[in-house]
Amino acid sequence: MRRRPAPTEALGLDTLCHRGPDAQTSAWVGGAHLGHARLSIIDLTSGGQPMSDVHGLTTIVFNGEIYNHLELRRELEARGQVFATRSDTEVILAAYLAWGVAGFARLRGMFAFALHDRRDGNTVIARDPFGIKPLFWTRGRDGSVYFASEVGALLELSGVSTDLDLSSVLETLTSRHPSGLNTLYEHVKRVEPGTALVVAPQADAVIHVRFGSVAEEVERRRLEGVGNVTPGEVRERVLDSVEHHTLADVPLGCFLSGGLDSSVVAQALASRGGEPLNAYAVGFEGASSEASELPYARLVADALGVRLHPVTLGAADFAALAPRLSGSLNGPFSEPADIAMLKLSLRAAQDVKVVLSGEGGDEAFGGYPKYAVDGFARPLGPAMRLGHRWLGRRGRLGIAADALSEPDRAARWMRWFANDDAPRALVGALVGAGARPERALGWVEDRLSAYPPGWSDLQRMQVLDLEAWLPNNLLHRGDYTTMQASIEQRVPLLDRCLTPWAVALPARVKIQRLRGKMPLRQAFGDRLPKAVLERPKSGFRLPLGEWMTGDPALRSMTRDLLLSPGARLRAWLSPGELEALLAPAALAQTGGAKLAWTAVCLELWLQAVRARVAA
């Protein structure tokens, strides 16, 4: 939204065309300049955007899907609303005209959108309560308000400076994501999940209106008295969510890791009948079967009659795809899993436009090991402190010892997901340059103090992860990597009708004998292979250090980036420290390989920032 509209000016959408390759259009509507890059999923012929309601009162650009738009359409038609398309986009406009910003709480789906209201001149920017779809905003030098689905596009559009938020850089290194609404840039913020920004006509005021809250929905469900549940009820709720998430006019498939969550989603999809389901799984060159998810994915695919498309990941993919992911203003994307997700997405895009995944199952049903053992922090704390001195954070036992040795609840819960691979010298240099290591802890403490007193610690941990770990890390990375391949990822285990209900279940229902996700195991136990049901929680393991040492192209790329005289990381690390990251002995260790890869991705991103400043 700009103060001085220029109706003939086009809105450049080149930086977002991968998110919407089917059409890129923009239009001035009053004082708002709305642009949209479309990935056609529903109503392929008449669902183009920007879209206005039939009376021309409101106009919207929208990213996402509204899974209950057919039910809402029937209700709104009964109120006299007339529709011109079959699109879920038009239903958002009708809901807003009927109920205002409060109507966004009735949307079941994932969304980031901006709509202009001609009646009062306001422009409303909103994001779904789970934060499945990203949305960033800033205020330009001229006072205008800018928004976009990606930070890089927002910076190019607004022209604001790329001054780094050093605290966010530090948090990304140590906690894997910036805290709260912060981003890697001082002048760019996230729109809070479940929140609408109401921008006044001249952009001189921005009001934040909360319309949806995962925490409030969990409390509502808890007060309703959720107790013991039957496997049939759990299965019915999961199947209902998956069925809603299949709404599309284009082919869809699923990602299949062979873990419980993705297998449950695949089973629910396969049970619908029709053509065999396309599923996509990744394996690794040079990796043992224990480190690969492919054997488990094949077990599930064979049991369900699913058409499995295996994708093999190797050193060449890291050399080729890392610059695409991290070498832009949107980076860094330093988790090795991001390279796998991008290659998997590029393969899936050959067959489908929509993929369903199991993201969110751990947070909803209590699947992370930390949920099962955190309650032992008080009695085991002294012993864990001794164990931590010996183990450090090596392996799962070391991570548990480190976390359980911390008596403070907020600090302990942060340490469960702490990054073991942050270069200590870099952390120290960032703190010396002004980064505030206490900021993230303060945000966590504020969130915990806001939760209802009747919650269990398990529920607090789950909701904290739903409010931080997912939207700022896993969902953000998943959206970016899939959209790089121009496909849409849907996450049916994150659903307003399913997830708060699951979180509200008592701990004894979700965790038994230190095993989590018991409702899912019991509900789908007779439909999935026993090996998958009994498989322990597994991280993403691959022979990265071996590849970085032995593959000539990847070795050359990493050394050229980190050891060149112009390396940006030299502002914080000495040449000797950078050389040490790539020593064969360091790369032979899992932590050392990930540490070096983190530095590589940081360097790619910092060079992109330097190029933007120099342009």
Coordinates of N, CA and C in Angstrom, one line a residue, residues 367-479:
G367 N 4.9 -36.6 19.7 CA 5.8 -37.6 19.1 C 7.3 -37.4 19.4
Y368 N 7.7 -36.2 19.7 CA 9.1 -36.0 20.0 C 9.6 -36.7 21.3
P369 N 10.7 -37.3 21.3 CA 11.2 -38.0 22.5 C 11.3 -37.0 23.7
K370 N 11.5 -35.7 23.5 CA 11.6 -34.8 24.6 C 10.3 -34.7 25.4
Y371 N 9.2 -34.9 24.7 CA 7.9 -34.8 25.3 C 7.7 -35.9 26.4
A372 N 8.3 -37.1 26.1 CA 8.2 -38.2 27.0 C 9.1 -38.2 28.2
V373 N 10.3 -37.6 28.0 CA 11.3 -37.6 29.1 C 11.5 -36.3 29.9
D374 N 10.9 -35.2 29.4 CA 11.1 -33.9 30.0 C 10.6 -33.9 31.5
G375 N 9.6 -34.7 31.8 CA 9.1 -34.7 33.1 C 10.1 -35.3 34.1
F376 N 11.2 -35.9 33.7 CA 12.2 -36.5 34.6 C 13.3 -35.5 34.9
A377 N 13.1 -34.2 34.4 CA 14.2 -33.2 34.6 C 14.5 -33.0 36.1
R378 N 13.5 -32.9 36.9 CA 13.8 -32.6 38.3 C 14.5 -33.8 39.0
P379 N 13.9 -35.0 39.0 CA 14.6 -36.1 39.7 C 16.0 -36.5 39.1
L380 N 16.1 -36.3 37.8 CA 17.3 -36.8 37.1 C 18.3 -35.7 36.9
G381 N 18.0 -34.4 37.2 CA 18.8 -33.3 36.9 C 20.2 -33.4 37.4
P382 N 20.5 -33.8 38.7 CA 21.9 -33.9 39.1 C 22.7 -34.9 38.4
A383 N 22.1 -36.1 38.1 CA 22.8 -37.1 37.4 C 23.0 -36.7 35.9
M384 N 22.1 -36.0 35.3 CA 22.2 -35.5 34.0 C 23.4 -34.5 33.9
R385 N 23.5 -33.6 34.9 CA 24.6 -32.7 34.9 C 26.0 -33.3 34.8
L386 N 26.1 -34.5 35.6 CA 27.3 -35.2 35.5 C 27.5 -35.9 34.1
G387 N 26.4 -36.4 33.6 CA 26.5 -37.0 32.3 C 26.8 -36.0 31.2
H388 N 26.3 -34.8 31.3 CA 26.6 -33.8 30.3 C 28.0 -33.4 30.3
R389 N 28.7 -33.4 31.4 CA 30.1 -33.1 31.5 C 30.9 -34.1 30.7
W390 N 30.5 -35.3 30.7 CA 31.2 -36.4 30.0 C 30.8 -36.5 28.5
L391 N 29.5 -36.4 28.2 CA 29.0 -36.6 26.9 C 29.0 -35.3 26.0
G392 N 28.9 -34.2 26.7 CA 28.6 -33.0 25.9 C 27.2 -33.1 25.3
R393 N 27.0 -32.8 24.0 CA 25.8 -33.0 23.3 C 25.9 -34.0 22.2
R394 N 26.8 -35.0 22.4 CA 27.0 -36.1 21.4 C 25.9 -37.1 21.5
G395 N 25.2 -37.3 20.3 CA 24.2 -38.3 20.2 C 22.9 -37.9 21.0
R396 N 21.9 -38.7 20.9 CA 20.7 -38.4 21.6 C 20.8 -38.4 23.1
L397 N 21.6 -39.3 23.6 CA 21.8 -39.3 25.1 C 22.5 -38.0 25.5
G398 N 23.4 -37.5 24.8 CA 24.1 -36.3 25.1 C 23.1 -35.1 25.1
I399 N 22.3 -35.1 24.0 CA 21.3 -34.0 23.9 C 20.3 -34.1 25.1
A400 N 19.9 -35.3 25.5 CA 19.0 -35.4 26.6 C 19.6 -35.0 27.9
A401 N 20.9 -35.4 28.1 CA 21.6 -35.0 29.3 C 21.8 -33.5 29.4
D402 N 22.1 -32.9 28.3 CA 22.3 -31.4 28.3 C 21.0 -30.7 28.7
A403 N 19.9 -31.2 28.0 CA 18.6 -30.5 28.3 C 18.1 -30.8 29.7
L404 N 18.1 -32.0 30.1 CA 17.6 -32.4 31.5 C 18.4 -31.8 32.6
S405 N 19.7 -31.5 32.3 CA 20.5 -30.9 33.4 C 20.1 -29.4 33.7
E406 N 19.3 -28.8 32.8 CA 18.9 -27.4 33.0 C 17.6 -27.3 33.9
P407 N 17.7 -26.7 35.1 CA 16.5 -26.7 35.9 C 15.5 -25.7 35.5
D408 N 15.8 -24.6 34.8 CA 14.9 -23.6 34.3 C 14.1 -24.2 33.2
R409 N 12.7 -24.1 33.3 CA 11.9 -24.8 32.3 C 12.0 -24.2 30.9
A410 N 12.0 -22.8 30.8 CA 12.1 -22.2 29.5 C 13.4 -22.5 28.8
A411 N 14.5 -22.3 29.6 CA 15.8 -22.6 29.0 C 15.9 -24.1 28.6
R412 N 15.4 -25.0 29.4 CA 15.5 -26.4 29.1 C 14.7 -26.7 27.8
W413 N 13.6 -26.1 27.6 CA 12.8 -26.4 26.4 C 13.4 -25.9 25.2
M414 N 14.2 -24.8 25.3 CA 14.9 -24.3 24.2 C 16.1 -25.2 23.8
R415 N 16.7 -25.8 24.9 CA 17.9 -26.6 24.6 C 17.6 -27.9 23.9
W416 N 16.4 -28.4 24.0 CA 16.0 -29.6 23.3 C 16.3 -29.5 21.8
F417 N 15.9 -28.4 21.3 CA 16.1 -28.2 19.8 C 17.3 -27.3 19.5
A418 N 18.2 -27.1 20.4 CA 19.3 -26.2 20.1 C 20.2 -26.8 19.0
N419 N 20.9 -26.0 18.3 CA 21.7 -26.4 17.2 C 23.1 -26.8 17.8
D420 N 23.5 -28.0 17.6 CA 24.9 -28.5 18.0 C 26.0 -28.0 17.1
D421 N 25.6 -27.4 16.0 CA 26.6 -27.2 14.9 C 26.9 -25.8 14.7
A422 N 26.6 -24.9 15.6 CA 27.0 -23.5 15.5 C 28.5 -23.3 15.9
P423 N 29.3 -22.7 14.9 CA 30.7 -22.4 15.3 C 30.8 -21.5 16.5
R424 N 31.5 -22.0 17.5 CA 31.6 -21.2 18.7 C 32.2 -19.8 18.5
A425 N 33.2 -19.8 17.7 CA 33.9 -18.5 17.4 C 32.9 -17.6 16.7
L426 N 32.1 -18.1 15.9 CA 31.1 -17.2 15.2 C 30.0 -16.7 16.2
V427 N 29.6 -17.6 17.0 CA 28.6 -17.2 18.1 C 29.2 -16.1 18.9
G428 N 30.5 -16.2 19.3 CA 31.1 -15.2 20.2 C 31.3 -13.9 19.4
A429 N 31.6 -14.0 18.1 CA 31.8 -12.8 17.3 C 30.5 -12.0 17.2
L430 N 29.4 -12.7 17.0 CA 28.1 -12.1 16.8 C 27.7 -11.4 18.1
V431 N 27.9 -12.1 19.2 CA 27.6 -11.4 20.5 C 28.5 -10.2 20.7
G432 N 29.7 -10.3 20.4 CA 30.6 -9.1 20.5 C 30.2 -8.0 19.6
A433 N 29.5 -8.3 18.5 CA 29.1 -7.3 17.5 C 27.7 -6.7 17.9
G434 N 27.1 -7.2 19.0 CA 25.8 -6.6 19.4 C 24.6 -7.6 19.4
A435 N 24.8 -8.8 19.0 CA 23.6 -9.7 19.1 C 23.3 -10.0 20.5
R436 N 22.0 -10.2 20.8 CA 21.5 -10.3 22.1 C 21.0 -11.8 22.3
P437 N 21.9 -12.6 23.0 CA 21.5 -14.0 23.1 C 20.3 -14.2 24.1
E438 N 20.0 -13.2 24.9 CA 18.9 -13.4 25.8 C 17.5 -13.1 25.2
R439 N 17.5 -12.6 24.0 CA 16.2 -12.2 23.4 C 15.3 -13.4 23.2
A440 N 15.8 -14.5 22.7 CA 15.0 -15.7 22.4 C 14.4 -16.2 23.7
L441 N 15.2 -16.3 24.7 CA 14.7 -16.8 26.0 C 13.6 -15.9 26.5
G442 N 13.8 -14.6 26.4 CA 12.7 -13.7 26.8 C 11.4 -14.0 26.1
W443 N 11.5 -14.2 24.8 CA 10.3 -14.5 24.1 C 9.6 -15.8 24.6
V444 N 10.4 -16.8 24.8 CA 9.8 -18.1 25.3 C 9.2 -17.9 26.7
E445 N 9.8 -17.2 27.5 CA 9.3 -16.9 28.9 C 8.0 -16.2 28.8
D446 N 7.9 -15.2 27.9 CA 6.6 -14.5 27.7 C 5.5 -15.4 27.2
R447 N 5.8 -16.3 26.3 CA 4.8 -17.2 25.8 C 4.3 -18.1 26.9
L448 N 5.2 -18.7 27.7 CA 4.9 -19.6 28.7 C 4.0 -19.0 29.8
S449 N 4.3 -17.7 30.1 CA 3.5 -17.0 31.1 C 2.1 -16.7 30.7
A450 N 1.9 -16.7 29.3 CA 0.6 -16.4 28.8 C -0.3 -17.6 28.7
Y451 N 0.2 -18.8 28.9 CA -0.6 -20.0 28.7 C -1.4 -20.2 30.0
P452 N -2.6 -20.8 29.8 CA -3.5 -21.1 31.0 C -2.8 -21.9 32.1
P453 N -3.1 -21.6 33.3 CA -2.5 -22.3 34.4 C -2.9 -23.8 34.5
G454 N -4.0 -24.2 33.9 CA -4.4 -25.5 34.0 C -3.8 -26.5 33.0
W455 N -2.9 -26.0 32.2 CA -2.2 -26.9 31.2 C -1.1 -27.7 31.9
S456 N -0.9 -28.9 31.3 CA 0.2 -29.7 31.7 C 1.4 -29.2 31.0
D457 N 2.6 -29.6 31.5 CA 3.8 -29.2 30.9 C 3.9 -29.7 29.4
L458 N 3.4 -30.9 29.2 CA 3.3 -31.5 27.9 C 2.6 -30.5 26.9
Q459 N 1.4 -30.1 27.3 CA 0.6 -29.2 26.5 C 1.4 -27.9 26.2
R460 N 2.1 -27.4 27.3 CA 2.8 -26.1 27.1 C 3.9 -26.3 26.0
M461 N 4.6 -27.5 26.1 CA 5.7 -27.7 25.2 C 5.1 -27.9 23.8
Q462 N 4.0 -28.6 23.6 CA 3.4 -28.7 22.3 C 3.0 -27.4 21.7
V463 N 2.3 -26.6 22.4 CA 1.9 -25.3 21.9 C 3.0 -24.4 21.6
L464 N 4.0 -24.4 22.5 CA 5.2 -23.6 22.2 C 5.9 -24.0 20.9
D465 N 5.9 -25.3 20.6 CA 6.5 -25.7 19.3 C 5.5 -25.4 18.2
L466 N 4.2 -25.4 18.4 CA 3.3 -25.0 17.3 C 3.4 -23.5 17.1
E467 N 3.8 -22.7 18.0 CA 3.9 -21.3 17.9 C 5.3 -20.8 17.4
A468 N 6.3 -21.6 17.6 CA 7.7 -21.1 17.2 C 8.4 -22.1 16.3
W469 N 8.6 -23.3 16.7 CA 9.4 -24.3 15.9 C 8.8 -24.5 14.6
L470 N 7.5 -24.7 14.5 CA 6.8 -25.0 13.2 C 6.8 -23.8 12.3
P471 N 6.1 -22.6 12.6 CA 6.0 -21.6 11.7 C 7.3 -20.9 11.3
N472 N 8.2 -20.8 12.2 CA 9.5 -20.1 12.0 C 10.6 -21.0 11.4
N473 N 10.4 -22.3 11.5 CA 11.4 -23.2 11.0 C 10.8 -24.3 10.0
L474 N 10.2 -25.3 10.5 CA 9.8 -26.4 9.6 C 8.9 -26.0 8.5
L475 N 7.8 -25.3 8.9 CA 6.8 -24.9 7.8 C 7.4 -23.9 6.9
H476 N 8.2 -23.0 7.4 CA 8.9 -22.0 6.5 C 9.8 -22.7 5.5
R477 N 10.6 -23.6 6.0 CA 11.5 -24.3 5.1 C 10.7 -25.2 4.1
G478 N 9.7 -25.9 4.6 CA 8.9 -26.7 3.7 C 8.2 -25.9 2.6
D479 N 7.6 -24.8 3.0 CA 7.0 -23.9 2.0 C 8.0 -23.4 0.9

